[in-house]
XYZ file of C-alpha atoms in Angstrom:
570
model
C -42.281 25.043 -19.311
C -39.020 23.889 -19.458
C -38.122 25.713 -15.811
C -39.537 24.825 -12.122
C -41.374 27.822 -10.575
C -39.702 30.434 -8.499
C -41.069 30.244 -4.316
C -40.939 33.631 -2.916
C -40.472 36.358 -3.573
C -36.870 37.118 -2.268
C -33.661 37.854 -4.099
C -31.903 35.825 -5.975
C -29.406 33.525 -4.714
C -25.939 34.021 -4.933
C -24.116 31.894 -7.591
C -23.038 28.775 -6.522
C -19.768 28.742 -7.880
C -18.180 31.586 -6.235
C -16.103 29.904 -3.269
C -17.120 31.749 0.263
C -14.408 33.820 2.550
C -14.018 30.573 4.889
C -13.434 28.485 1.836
C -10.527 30.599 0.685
C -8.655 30.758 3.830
C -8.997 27.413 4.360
C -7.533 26.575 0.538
C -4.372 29.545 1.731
C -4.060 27.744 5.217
C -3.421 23.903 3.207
C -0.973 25.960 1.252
C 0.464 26.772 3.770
C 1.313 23.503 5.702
C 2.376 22.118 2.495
C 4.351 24.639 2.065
C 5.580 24.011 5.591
C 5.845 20.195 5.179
C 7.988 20.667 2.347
C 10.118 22.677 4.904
C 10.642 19.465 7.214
C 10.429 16.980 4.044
C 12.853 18.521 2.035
C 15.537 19.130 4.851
C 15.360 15.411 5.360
C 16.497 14.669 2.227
C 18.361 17.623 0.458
C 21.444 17.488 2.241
C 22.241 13.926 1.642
C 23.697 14.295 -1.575
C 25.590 17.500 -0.419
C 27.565 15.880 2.305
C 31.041 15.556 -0.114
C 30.934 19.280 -0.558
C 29.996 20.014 3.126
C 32.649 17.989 4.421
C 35.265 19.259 1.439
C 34.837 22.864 2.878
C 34.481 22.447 6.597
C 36.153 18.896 7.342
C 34.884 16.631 10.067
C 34.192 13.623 7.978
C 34.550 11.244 11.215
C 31.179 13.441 12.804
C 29.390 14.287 9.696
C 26.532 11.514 10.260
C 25.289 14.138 13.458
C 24.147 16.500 10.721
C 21.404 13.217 10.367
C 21.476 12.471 13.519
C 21.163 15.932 15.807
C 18.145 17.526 13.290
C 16.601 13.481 14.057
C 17.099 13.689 17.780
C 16.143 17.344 18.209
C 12.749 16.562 15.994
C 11.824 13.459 18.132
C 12.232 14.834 21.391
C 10.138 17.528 20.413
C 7.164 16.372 19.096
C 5.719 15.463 22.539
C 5.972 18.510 23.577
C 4.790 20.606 20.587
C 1.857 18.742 20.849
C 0.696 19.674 24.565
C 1.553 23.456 23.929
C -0.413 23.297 20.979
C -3.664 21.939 22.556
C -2.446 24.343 25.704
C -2.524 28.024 23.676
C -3.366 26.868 20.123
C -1.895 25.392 17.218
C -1.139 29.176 15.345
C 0.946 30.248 18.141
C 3.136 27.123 17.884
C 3.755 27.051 14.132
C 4.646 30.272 14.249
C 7.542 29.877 16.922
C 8.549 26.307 15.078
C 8.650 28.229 11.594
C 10.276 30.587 12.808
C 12.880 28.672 15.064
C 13.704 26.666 11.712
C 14.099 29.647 9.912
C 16.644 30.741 12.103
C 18.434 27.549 11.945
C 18.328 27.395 8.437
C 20.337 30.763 8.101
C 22.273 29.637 11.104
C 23.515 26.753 8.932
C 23.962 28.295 5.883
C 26.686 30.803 8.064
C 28.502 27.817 10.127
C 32.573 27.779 10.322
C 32.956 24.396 10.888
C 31.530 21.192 11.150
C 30.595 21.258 15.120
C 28.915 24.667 14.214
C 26.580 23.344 11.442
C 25.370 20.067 13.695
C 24.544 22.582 16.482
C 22.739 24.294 14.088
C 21.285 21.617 12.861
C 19.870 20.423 16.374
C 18.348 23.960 16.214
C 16.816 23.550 12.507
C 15.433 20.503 14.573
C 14.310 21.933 17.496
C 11.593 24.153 14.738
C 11.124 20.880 12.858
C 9.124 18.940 15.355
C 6.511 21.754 15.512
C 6.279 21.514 11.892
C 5.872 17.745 11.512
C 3.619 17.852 14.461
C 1.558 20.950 14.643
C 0.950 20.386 10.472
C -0.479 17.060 11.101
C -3.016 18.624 13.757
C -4.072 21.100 11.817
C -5.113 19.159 8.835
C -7.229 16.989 11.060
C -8.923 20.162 12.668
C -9.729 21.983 9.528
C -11.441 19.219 7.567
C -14.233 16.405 8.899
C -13.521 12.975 8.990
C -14.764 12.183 5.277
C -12.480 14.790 4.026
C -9.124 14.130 5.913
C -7.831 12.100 3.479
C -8.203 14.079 1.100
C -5.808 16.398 2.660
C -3.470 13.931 4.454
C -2.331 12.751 0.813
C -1.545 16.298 0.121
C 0.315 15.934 2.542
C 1.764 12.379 1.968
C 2.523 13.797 -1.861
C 5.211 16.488 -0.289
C 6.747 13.799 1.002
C 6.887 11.547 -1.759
C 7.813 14.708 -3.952
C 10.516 15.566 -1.758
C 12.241 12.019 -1.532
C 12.738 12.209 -5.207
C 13.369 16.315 -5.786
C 15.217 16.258 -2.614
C 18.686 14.283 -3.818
C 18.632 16.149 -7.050
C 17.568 19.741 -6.253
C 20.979 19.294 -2.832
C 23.198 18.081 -6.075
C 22.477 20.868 -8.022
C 23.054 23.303 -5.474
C 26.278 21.706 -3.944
C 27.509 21.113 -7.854
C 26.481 24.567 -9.484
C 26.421 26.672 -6.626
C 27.098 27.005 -3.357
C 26.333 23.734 -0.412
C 24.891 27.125 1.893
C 21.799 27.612 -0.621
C 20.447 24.306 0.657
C 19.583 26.409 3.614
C 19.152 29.779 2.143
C 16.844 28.437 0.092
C 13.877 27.429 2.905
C 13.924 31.059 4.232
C 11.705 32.250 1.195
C 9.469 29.368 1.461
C 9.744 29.700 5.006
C 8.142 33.416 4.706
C 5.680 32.459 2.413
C 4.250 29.834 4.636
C 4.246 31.968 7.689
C 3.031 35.322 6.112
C -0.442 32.866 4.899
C -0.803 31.386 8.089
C -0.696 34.308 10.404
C -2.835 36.061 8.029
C -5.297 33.063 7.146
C -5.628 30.773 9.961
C -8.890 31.234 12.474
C -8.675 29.215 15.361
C -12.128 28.228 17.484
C -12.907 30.168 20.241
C -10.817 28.857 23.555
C -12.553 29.176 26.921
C -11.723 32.198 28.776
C -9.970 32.305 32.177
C -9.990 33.797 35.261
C -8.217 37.225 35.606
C -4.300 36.528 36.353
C -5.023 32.503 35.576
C -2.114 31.093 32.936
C -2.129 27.844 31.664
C 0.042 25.600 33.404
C 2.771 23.771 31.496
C 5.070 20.766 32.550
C 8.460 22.272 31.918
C 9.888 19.903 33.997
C 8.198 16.946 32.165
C 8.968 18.639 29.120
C 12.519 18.714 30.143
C 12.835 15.326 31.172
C 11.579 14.095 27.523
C 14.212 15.868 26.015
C 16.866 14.731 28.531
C 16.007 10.895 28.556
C 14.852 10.682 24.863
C 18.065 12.107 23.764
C 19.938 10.319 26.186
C 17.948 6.989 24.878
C 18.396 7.951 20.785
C 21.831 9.005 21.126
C 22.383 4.910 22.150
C 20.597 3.666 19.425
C 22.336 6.118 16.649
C 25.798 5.586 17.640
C 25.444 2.162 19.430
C 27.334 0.071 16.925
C 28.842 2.951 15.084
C 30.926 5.375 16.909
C 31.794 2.412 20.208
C 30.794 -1.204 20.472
C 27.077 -2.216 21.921
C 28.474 -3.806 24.880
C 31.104 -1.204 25.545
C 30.911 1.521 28.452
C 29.279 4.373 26.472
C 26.715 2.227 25.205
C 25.542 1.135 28.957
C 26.155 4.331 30.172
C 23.907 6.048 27.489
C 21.322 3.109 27.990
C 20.987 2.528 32.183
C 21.006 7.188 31.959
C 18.075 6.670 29.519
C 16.664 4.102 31.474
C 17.034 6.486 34.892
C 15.338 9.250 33.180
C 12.860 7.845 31.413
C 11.644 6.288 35.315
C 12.033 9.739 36.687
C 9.911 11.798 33.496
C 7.040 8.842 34.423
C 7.131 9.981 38.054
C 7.016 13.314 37.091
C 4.352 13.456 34.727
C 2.254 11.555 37.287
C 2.623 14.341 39.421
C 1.929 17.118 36.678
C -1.003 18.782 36.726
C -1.306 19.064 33.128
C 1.542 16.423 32.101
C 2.921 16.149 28.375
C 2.655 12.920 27.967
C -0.583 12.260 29.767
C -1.424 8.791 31.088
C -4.482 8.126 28.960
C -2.590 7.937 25.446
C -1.469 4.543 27.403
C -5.040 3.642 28.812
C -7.141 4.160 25.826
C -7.205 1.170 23.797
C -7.308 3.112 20.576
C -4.293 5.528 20.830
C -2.194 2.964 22.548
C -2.584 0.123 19.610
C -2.050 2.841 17.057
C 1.195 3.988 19.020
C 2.715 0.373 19.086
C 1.511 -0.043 15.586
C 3.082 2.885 13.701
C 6.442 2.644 16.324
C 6.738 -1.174 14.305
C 6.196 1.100 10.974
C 8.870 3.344 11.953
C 11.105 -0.006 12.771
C 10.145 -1.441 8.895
C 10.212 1.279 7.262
C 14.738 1.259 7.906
C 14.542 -1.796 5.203
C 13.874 0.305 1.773
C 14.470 3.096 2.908
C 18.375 2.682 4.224
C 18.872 -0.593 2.681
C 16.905 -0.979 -0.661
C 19.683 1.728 -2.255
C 22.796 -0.270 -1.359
C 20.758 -3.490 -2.290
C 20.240 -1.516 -5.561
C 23.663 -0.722 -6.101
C 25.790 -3.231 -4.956
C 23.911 -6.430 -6.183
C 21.745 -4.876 -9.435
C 24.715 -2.649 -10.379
C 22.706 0.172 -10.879
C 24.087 3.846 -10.257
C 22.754 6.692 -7.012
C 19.957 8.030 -9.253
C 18.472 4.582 -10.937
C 18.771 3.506 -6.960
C 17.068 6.166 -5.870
C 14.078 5.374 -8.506
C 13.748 1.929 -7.217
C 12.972 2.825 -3.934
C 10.313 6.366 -5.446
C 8.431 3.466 -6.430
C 6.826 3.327 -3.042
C 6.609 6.798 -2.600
C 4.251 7.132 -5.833
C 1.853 4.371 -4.617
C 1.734 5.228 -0.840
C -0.234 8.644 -1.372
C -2.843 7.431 -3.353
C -3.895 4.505 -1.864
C -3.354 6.936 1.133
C -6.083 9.111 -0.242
C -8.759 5.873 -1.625
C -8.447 4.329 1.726
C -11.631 6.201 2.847
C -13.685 4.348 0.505
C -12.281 1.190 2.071
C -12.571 2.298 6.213
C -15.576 3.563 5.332
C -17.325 0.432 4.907
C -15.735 -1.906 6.947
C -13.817 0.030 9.719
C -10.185 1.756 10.370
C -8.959 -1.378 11.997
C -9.816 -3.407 9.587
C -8.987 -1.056 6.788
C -4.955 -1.238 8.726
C -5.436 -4.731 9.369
C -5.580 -5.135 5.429
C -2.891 -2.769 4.977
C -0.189 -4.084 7.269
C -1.346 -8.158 6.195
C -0.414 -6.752 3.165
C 2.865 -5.220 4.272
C 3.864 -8.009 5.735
C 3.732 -10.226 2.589
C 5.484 -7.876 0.465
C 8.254 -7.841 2.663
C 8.396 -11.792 2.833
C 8.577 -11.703 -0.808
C 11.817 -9.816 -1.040
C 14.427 -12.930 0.011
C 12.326 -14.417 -3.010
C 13.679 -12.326 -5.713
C 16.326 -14.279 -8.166
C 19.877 -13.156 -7.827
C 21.164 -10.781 -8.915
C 17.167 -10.238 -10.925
C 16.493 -7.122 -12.845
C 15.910 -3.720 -11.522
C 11.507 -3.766 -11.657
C 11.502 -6.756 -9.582
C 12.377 -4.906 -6.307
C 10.539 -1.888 -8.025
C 7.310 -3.534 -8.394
C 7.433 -4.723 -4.602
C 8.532 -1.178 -3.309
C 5.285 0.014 -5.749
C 2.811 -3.035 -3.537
C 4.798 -1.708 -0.578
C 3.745 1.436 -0.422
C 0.091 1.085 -1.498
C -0.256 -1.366 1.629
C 1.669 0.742 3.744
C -1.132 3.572 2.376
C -3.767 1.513 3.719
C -2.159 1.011 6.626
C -0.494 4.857 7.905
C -3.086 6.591 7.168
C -6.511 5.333 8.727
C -5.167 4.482 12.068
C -3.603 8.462 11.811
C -7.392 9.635 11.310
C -8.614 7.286 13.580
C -6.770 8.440 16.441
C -7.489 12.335 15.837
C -11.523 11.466 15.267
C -11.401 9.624 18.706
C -10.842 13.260 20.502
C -11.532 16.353 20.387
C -10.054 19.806 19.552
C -8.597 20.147 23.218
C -6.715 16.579 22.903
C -6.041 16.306 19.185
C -2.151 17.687 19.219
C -1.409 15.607 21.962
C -2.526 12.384 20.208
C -0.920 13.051 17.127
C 2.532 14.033 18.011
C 1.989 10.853 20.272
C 1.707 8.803 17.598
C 4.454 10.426 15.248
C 6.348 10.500 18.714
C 5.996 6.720 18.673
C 7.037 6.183 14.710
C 10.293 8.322 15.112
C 10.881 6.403 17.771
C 10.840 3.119 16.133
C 12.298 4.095 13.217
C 15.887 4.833 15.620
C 15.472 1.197 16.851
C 15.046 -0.038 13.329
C 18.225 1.591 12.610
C 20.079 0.337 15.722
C 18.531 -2.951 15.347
C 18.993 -3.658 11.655
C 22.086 -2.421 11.866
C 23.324 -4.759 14.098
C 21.189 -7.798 11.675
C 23.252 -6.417 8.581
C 26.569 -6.452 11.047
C 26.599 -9.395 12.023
C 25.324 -11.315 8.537
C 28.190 -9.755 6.550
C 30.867 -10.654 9.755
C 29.651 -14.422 8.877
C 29.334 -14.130 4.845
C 32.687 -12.556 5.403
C 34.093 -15.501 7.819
C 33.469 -18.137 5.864
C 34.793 -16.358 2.911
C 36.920 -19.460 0.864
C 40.951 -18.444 1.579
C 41.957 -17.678 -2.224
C 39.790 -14.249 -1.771
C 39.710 -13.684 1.567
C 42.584 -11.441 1.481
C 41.753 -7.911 0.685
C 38.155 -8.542 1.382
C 36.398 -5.345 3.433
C 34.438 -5.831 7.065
C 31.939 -3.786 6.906
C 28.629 -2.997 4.833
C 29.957 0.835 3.528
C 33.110 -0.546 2.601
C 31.467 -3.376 0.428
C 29.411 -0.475 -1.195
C 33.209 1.190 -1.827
C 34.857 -1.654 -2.979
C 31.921 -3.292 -4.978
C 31.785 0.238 -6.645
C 35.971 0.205 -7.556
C 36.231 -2.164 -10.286
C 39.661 -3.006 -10.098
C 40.088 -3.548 -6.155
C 38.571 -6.997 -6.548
C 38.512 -9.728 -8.935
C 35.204 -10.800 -10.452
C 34.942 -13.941 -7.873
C 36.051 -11.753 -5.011
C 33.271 -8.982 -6.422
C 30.526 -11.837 -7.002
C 30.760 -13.664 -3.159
C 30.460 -9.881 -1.980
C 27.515 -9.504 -4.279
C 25.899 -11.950 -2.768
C 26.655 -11.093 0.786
C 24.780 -7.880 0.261
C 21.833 -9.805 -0.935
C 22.202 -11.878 1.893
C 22.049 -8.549 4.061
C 19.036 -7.641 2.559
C 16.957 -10.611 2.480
C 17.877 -10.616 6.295
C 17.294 -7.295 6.604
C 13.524 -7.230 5.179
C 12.298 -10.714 6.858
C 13.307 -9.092 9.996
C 10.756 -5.728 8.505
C 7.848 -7.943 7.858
C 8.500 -9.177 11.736
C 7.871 -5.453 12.645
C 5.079 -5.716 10.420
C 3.409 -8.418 12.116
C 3.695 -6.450 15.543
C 1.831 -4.075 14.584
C -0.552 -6.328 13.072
C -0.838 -8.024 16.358
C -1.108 -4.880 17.644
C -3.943 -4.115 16.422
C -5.784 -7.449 16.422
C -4.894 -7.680 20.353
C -5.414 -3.967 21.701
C -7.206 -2.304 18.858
C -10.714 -2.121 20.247
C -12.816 -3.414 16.815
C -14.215 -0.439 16.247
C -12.822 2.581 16.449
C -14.458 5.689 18.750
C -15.373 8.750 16.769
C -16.358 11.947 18.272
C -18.827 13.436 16.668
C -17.646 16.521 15.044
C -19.441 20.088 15.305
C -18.509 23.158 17.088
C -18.426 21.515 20.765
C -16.273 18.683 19.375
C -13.733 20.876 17.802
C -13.664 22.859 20.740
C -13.170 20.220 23.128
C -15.799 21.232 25.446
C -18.747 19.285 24.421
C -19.538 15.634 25.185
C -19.084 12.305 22.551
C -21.971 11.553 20.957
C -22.843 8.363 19.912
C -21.548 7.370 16.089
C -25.430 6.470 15.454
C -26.878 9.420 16.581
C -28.957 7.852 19.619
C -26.296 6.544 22.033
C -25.034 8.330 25.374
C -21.532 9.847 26.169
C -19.044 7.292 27.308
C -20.409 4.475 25.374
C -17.126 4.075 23.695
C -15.336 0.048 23.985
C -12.118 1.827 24.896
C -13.135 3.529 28.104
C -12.333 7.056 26.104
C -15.678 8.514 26.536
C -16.241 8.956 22.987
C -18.720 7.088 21.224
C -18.253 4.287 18.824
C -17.635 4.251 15.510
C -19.821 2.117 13.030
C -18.371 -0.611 10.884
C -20.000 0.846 7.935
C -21.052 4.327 6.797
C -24.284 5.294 8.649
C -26.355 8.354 7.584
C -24.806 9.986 10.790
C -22.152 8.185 11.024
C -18.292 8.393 10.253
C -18.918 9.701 6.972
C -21.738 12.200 7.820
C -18.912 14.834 9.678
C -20.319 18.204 10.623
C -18.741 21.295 9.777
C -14.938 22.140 9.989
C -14.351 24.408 13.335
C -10.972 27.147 12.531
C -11.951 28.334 9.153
């Protein structure tokens, strides 16, 4: 009575909680690239507070920012092309090598003799690092359909926000109780772990075969040409302002080189049969908007995250670990608004899902010259917290977008595009805001009134030093510098929520309105089946942006964005 009849007379089914083989090696295989993003996340932030000890055992204090700088340059320029191999022979194959190539830097670094040693080393570490960043990115978006990808991207976004708070205090506790070298020996476990479940757990689909003695082709000469006139072009923008003047002969060297190679990579990848960069992430609507979009993240993202901490210490007087709180803030919100903001693209779009995100952004950031000097320490908290659950609403959607608007064959070339594009932007951020912060302290400093000009430092890092030596100044001398910081900073972040309305013009100007979703299955995630139309009905190539991909609805439709088909490598 109180049961439904059994149909049939067949066996019984299998319970439904036991998880099926696929299911498993998919749950070992998201293990694994968190494992590996920690890898890249962690590097990025655990040798900061190490540096002292670094630089106390192998000198070169006047080059130490290159151990920043080379893993940066070597990770940008590589991204690109991580991306094309990947969709070329596979994303396994390439996370392998990249683990494996930071691996090797890692104990590389931990054996260096000297300070030129460990940023060579470095550039190595960074050379593995962009297939991490990259490849990780891909693979997240391949295993799971659109309605899940969030889900898994603020997995993803959570290493990261761990990391920027473990980082700092795991590389003190190594430099302080044990040795500076274990910040490196210590990836080559994780490092083993992460490779051991991916070799073992990850199934990629089935590629096309080819012709007896027929190899892919690959653009080494494009490839080389990226890494020439990107690192040619970052190398100006790191040390422009730093090591020589902007206007001085290295700086236009480095810049017209750039400019000569960057003209000669577009000729060359015109010519390239299977080019790294290929044209259409420039002609379709979609991936182009998103590019120019999260390259003005990467530029707005320099204010709290280089300036917030001196802001933090010099004007709030708080110490490196309260500092380093204020800015977490943003880091806790960002990943789970990261993960929600399906239930908000969902029903109204991805563009206008980012569009609410960066509008958000953008008055966050305008806020920030508001605060009261010198204010209390959860003022700039609380807008780091609104910070990053707009920025959440913001990264992420346009991130999915872009890998639902292709398939398998084209997915690791969009996405390293797009991170490609952010790294990019978040060099010129530095060079640019640099210069803002430069040139507001020369005038706070010039019209310093004579009693305390004498004595008074010239540039930001020796404000920071003397504002943190309480008897080099007098408390006059110690307030006006106080308030040239916050000066700095208010500068600083009106100039980020310009970024942030680039990329909100962006979007409202090149963004088509909605965005073009393949539809996923077996054909989709191989890359050898046509777009289908977001509504179920429509033909291939209906798609606004020209992409050959169909659109994608404003809303969820019963086989729409949010009814994905089944995930292709597990």
């Amino acid at each position: 009575m109180g049961g439904t009849a059994r149909r049939g007379t067949g066996p019984d089914p299998a319970p439904q909680a036991r998880p099926s083989p696929a299911a498993d090696r998919r749950g070992a295989v998201v293990a694994a690239l968190m494992l590996g993003m920690a890898l890249a996340a962690l590097d990025a932030t655990v040798i900061s507070t190490a540096v002292p000890q670094i630089v106390g055992d192998l000198g070169g204090f006047s080059v130490f920012s290159w151990l920043f700088s080379g893993y940066l340059l070597a990770v940008t320029v590589t991204l690109p092309v991580y991306g094309k191999l990947s969709d070329t022979f596979g994303r396994k194959p390439v996370l392998i090598a990249g683990i494996v190539v930071f691996l090797a830097g890692s104990l590389l670094c931990a054996a260096a003799w000297n300070m030129a040693a460990l940023i060579a080393f470095r550039i190595v570490q960074g050379l593995g690092g962009g297939a991490l960043q990259g490849t990780v990115q891909t693979i997240a978006a391949d295993l799971y359909p659109l309605k899940e990808r969030p889900r898994i991207q603020a997995r993803l976004s959570s290493v990261w926000a761990l990391s920027s708070v473990a980082g700092p205090a795991l590389g003190g506790l190594l430099a302080g109780y044990a040795d500076w070298r274990w910040i490196f020996l210590i990836n080559v476990p994780v490092g083993l772990l992460a490779l051991w479940l991916i070799a073992r757990h990850l199934r990629e689909p089935a590629r096309p075969e080819r012709a007896a003695g027929q190899w892919p082709r690959v653009d080494w000469a494009g490839a080389l040409g990226i890494f020439l006139s990107g690192g040619l072009l970052l190398t100006a923008l790191v040390q422009g302002g730093v090591a020589w003047p902007w206007l001085s002969a290295p700086s236009l060297a480095l810049l017209a080189a750039a400019a000569a190679g960057v003209a000669l990579t577009v000729r060359i990848e015109r010519r390239a049969a299977e080019p790294i960069i290929p044209g259409w992430v420039w002609r379709r609507r979609t991936i182009a908007a998103v590019n120019l979009s999260l390259g003005a993240l990467g530029l707005l993202m320099i204010a709290p995250t280089v300036f917030l901490p001196t802001y933090a210490q010099s004007v709030l007087g708080l110490g490196p670990i309260a500092a380093g709180f204020v800015l977490s803030a943003m880091t806790l919100s960002w990943p789970i608004t990261a993960a929600l903001s399906n239930r908000v693209y969902n029903r109204v779009g991805f563009r206008r899902c980012a569009v609410l995100g960066i509008s958000g952004a953008a008055l966050v950031l305008l806020a920030f010259p508001l605060l009261p000097y010198p204010g209390a320490a959860w003022q700039p908290a609380l807008l780091m917290l609104a910070l990053g659950a707009a920025l959440g609403l913001f990264q992420l959607p346009l991130i999915i977008g872009v890998q639902s608007s292709v398939g398998w064959a084209e997915r690791g070339t969009a996405t390293a595009s797009i991170l490609f594009c952010r790294q990019v932007g978040q060099s010129l951020g530095a060079a640019l805001f640099g210069a803002v912060a430069n040139l507001t302290l020369a005038d706070r400093l010039d019209r310093a009134p004579e009693e305390i000009r004498p004595g008074l430092p010239d540039d930001l890092d020796s404000v920071s030093h003397a504002l943190e030596d309480q008897d080099a100044l007098d408390d006059r001398a110690a307030d006006y510098l106080r308030r040239a910081v916050d000066a700095v900073t208010d500068h600083v972040y009106l100039g980020a929520a310009a970024a942030a309305v680039l990329a909100l013009l962006a979007l409202l100007l090149l963004a088509p309105r909605r965005f073009p979703v393949r539809q996923e299955g077996a054909d989709a995630e191989e890359g050898g089946g046509p777009a289908r139309d977001a509504e179920g009905g429509g033909p291939p190539g209906a798609g606004q942006d020209g992409t050959g991909t169909a659109r994608a609805g404003e809303g969820a439709t019963a086989t729409g964005p949010d009814r994905p088909g089944p995930a292709g490598p597990d």
